[in-house]
Amino acid sequence: MDRRTVITGIGILTPVGNDKKTFWENLTAGKSGITPITHFDASAFSSKIGGEIKGFDPLTFLEKKDARRTDIFCQYAIACAIQAIEDSGIETEKENIKKIGVIIASGIGGITTWEEQHRRLLEKGPSRVSPFFIPSMIVNTAAGAIAIRFGFKGPNFAVSSACASAGHAIGEAFLNIKTGGADIILTGGSEATITPLALAGFCVMRALSTRNDEPQKASRPFDKERDGFVMSEGAGIIVLEELEHAKTRGAHIYCELAGYGASDDAFHITAPDEEGKGAELSMKTAIENAKLNLDEIDYINAHGTSTPLNDKIETKAIKSLFGDCSKKLAVSSNKSMFGHMLGASSASELIATILTIENSVIPPTINYEFPDPDCDLDYVPNQARKKTINAAISNSFGFGGHNVTLALKKFTG
């Protein structure tokens, strides 16, 4: 069985917008969502900036008692799932709920809850730890909560592979539909890690930008003056649907998810393979899986973290795989605007790629001021670009050497 898979719904919550319309307007306008951290006092940290979600009210999506018992990463996921279902036009009461699945990723899960409950343990003792601590914290809670909310009884699980998490979740959902395991799957990722412990952990690794006086210029993928990534939060969830099922119900089809590639560097727990061979393999696999030729790819949504190693090595991997074709490729990094959403990055960036195909506009890589001789591709610097995109790939790479690439095609029937 080899069924085609399309995208029919989008839900998005990022530092540049809490809905699809706002997200896309700000992304194409090159607007940064990076600000000084307000969730807590970050004055003692080397990096004091982040991509925070602004104006989110969980009570828009959850009853008060449920919101109290739910970690914020799960709240974000539920909010995006509701948006995606509404956007897709699915009438759940008319569907076979046994053929609707939920596969949601997170790199870290409920770290806000973990920190709060650990503090309570130390200050008040073990009897005062919340009975909701474990179910609030664990990574699979988001997938389970969404299934409970809508009554979906199909395949349901979580994926965690650091910054590649949501890409793997989407890829596994794609394979599940392709082989007949489900007709519809809500899939993507959610992350809420702007907390003291998480920020401290990344700071002492020296992974984060310390351009604290210019937060909106701190995330600068492929620029020679880049000094680290900017941690952010949010979620992205899409509705993946088997093509004939989508056509039968008259769904709006954004584009086709046509290929999935995954690999590992097998090199180092945090640093990428110096030759980029793992990244090259994931891209090659996704493109071959999609039955595309290298010269058919018009655009790459890059992992593009704004770290010295990633951007240089991702560029090297693209050039190694595409050869002369790399000269005509448009490549851009959404992280320049909304930072690094860790386990949710793949989903948010895939949604940006979906909308790029839908609208024939490529969002820019902002803050590109100083060319780096090691990064010499067309990064769509500073201004959005009108361009018809027939096929695109989106890359995500994570600690542990995890690499994932998703390939999209314009839907033509």
PDB file of N, CA, C and O in Angstrom, residues 116 125 154 183 257 314 316 405 407:
ATOM      1  N   GLU A 116       8.747  23.531  39.145  1.00  0.00           N
ATOM      2  CA  GLU A 116       7.816  23.954  40.207  1.00  0.00           C
ATOM      3  C   GLU A 116       7.687  22.879  41.285  1.00  0.00           C
ATOM      4  O   GLU A 116       7.708  23.169  42.484  1.00  0.00           O
ATOM      5  N   GLY A 125       8.293  19.407  51.370  1.00  0.00           N
ATOM      6  CA  GLY A 125       8.321  17.973  51.622  1.00  0.00           C
ATOM      7  C   GLY A 125       7.569  17.168  50.578  1.00  0.00           C
ATOM      8  O   GLY A 125       6.767  17.712  49.803  1.00  0.00           O
ATOM      9  N   GLY A 154      -7.140   6.458  17.023  1.00  0.00           N
ATOM     10  CA  GLY A 154      -6.117   5.882  16.153  1.00  0.00           C
ATOM     11  C   GLY A 154      -4.737   5.914  16.778  1.00  0.00           C
ATOM     12  O   GLY A 154      -4.607   6.133  17.995  1.00  0.00           O
ATOM     13  N   ASP A 183      -6.231   7.445   8.484  1.00  0.00           N
ATOM     14  CA  ASP A 183      -6.620   8.322   7.376  1.00  0.00           C
ATOM     15  C   ASP A 183      -6.248   9.773   7.667  1.00  0.00           C
ATOM     16  O   ASP A 183      -6.014  10.557   6.746  1.00  0.00           O
ATOM     17  N   LEU A 257       2.786  16.272   1.350  1.00  0.00           N
ATOM     18  CA  LEU A 257       3.986  15.793   2.032  1.00  0.00           C
ATOM     19  C   LEU A 257       4.408  14.531   1.300  1.00  0.00           C
ATOM     20  O   LEU A 257       3.707  13.529   1.313  1.00  0.00           O
ATOM     21  N   GLU A 314      25.799  22.857   7.773  1.00  0.00           N
ATOM     22  CA  GLU A 314      24.587  22.681   6.959  1.00  0.00           C
ATOM     23  C   GLU A 314      24.833  23.177   5.539  1.00  0.00           C
ATOM     24  O   GLU A 314      24.424  22.534   4.562  1.00  0.00           O
ATOM     25  N   LYS A 316      27.714  23.250   4.031  1.00  0.00           N
ATOM     26  CA  LYS A 316      28.595  22.262   3.407  1.00  0.00           C
ATOM     27  C   LYS A 316      27.806  21.046   2.932  1.00  0.00           C
ATOM     28  O   LYS A 316      28.035  20.527   1.830  1.00  0.00           O
ATOM     29  N   THR A 405      14.662  15.324   7.506  1.00  0.00           N
ATOM     30  CA  THR A 405      14.295  16.196   6.384  1.00  0.00           C
ATOM     31  C   THR A 405      12.917  15.778   5.872  1.00  0.00           C
ATOM     32  O   THR A 405      12.642  14.584   5.708  1.00  0.00           O
ATOM     33  N   ALA A 407      10.081  16.503   2.754  1.00  0.00           N
ATOM     34  CA  ALA A 407       9.970  17.027   1.379  1.00  0.00           C
ATOM     35  C   ALA A 407       8.514  17.307   1.038  1.00  0.00           C
ATOM     36  O   ALA A 407       7.637  16.454   1.242  1.00  0.00           O
TER      37      ALA A 407
END
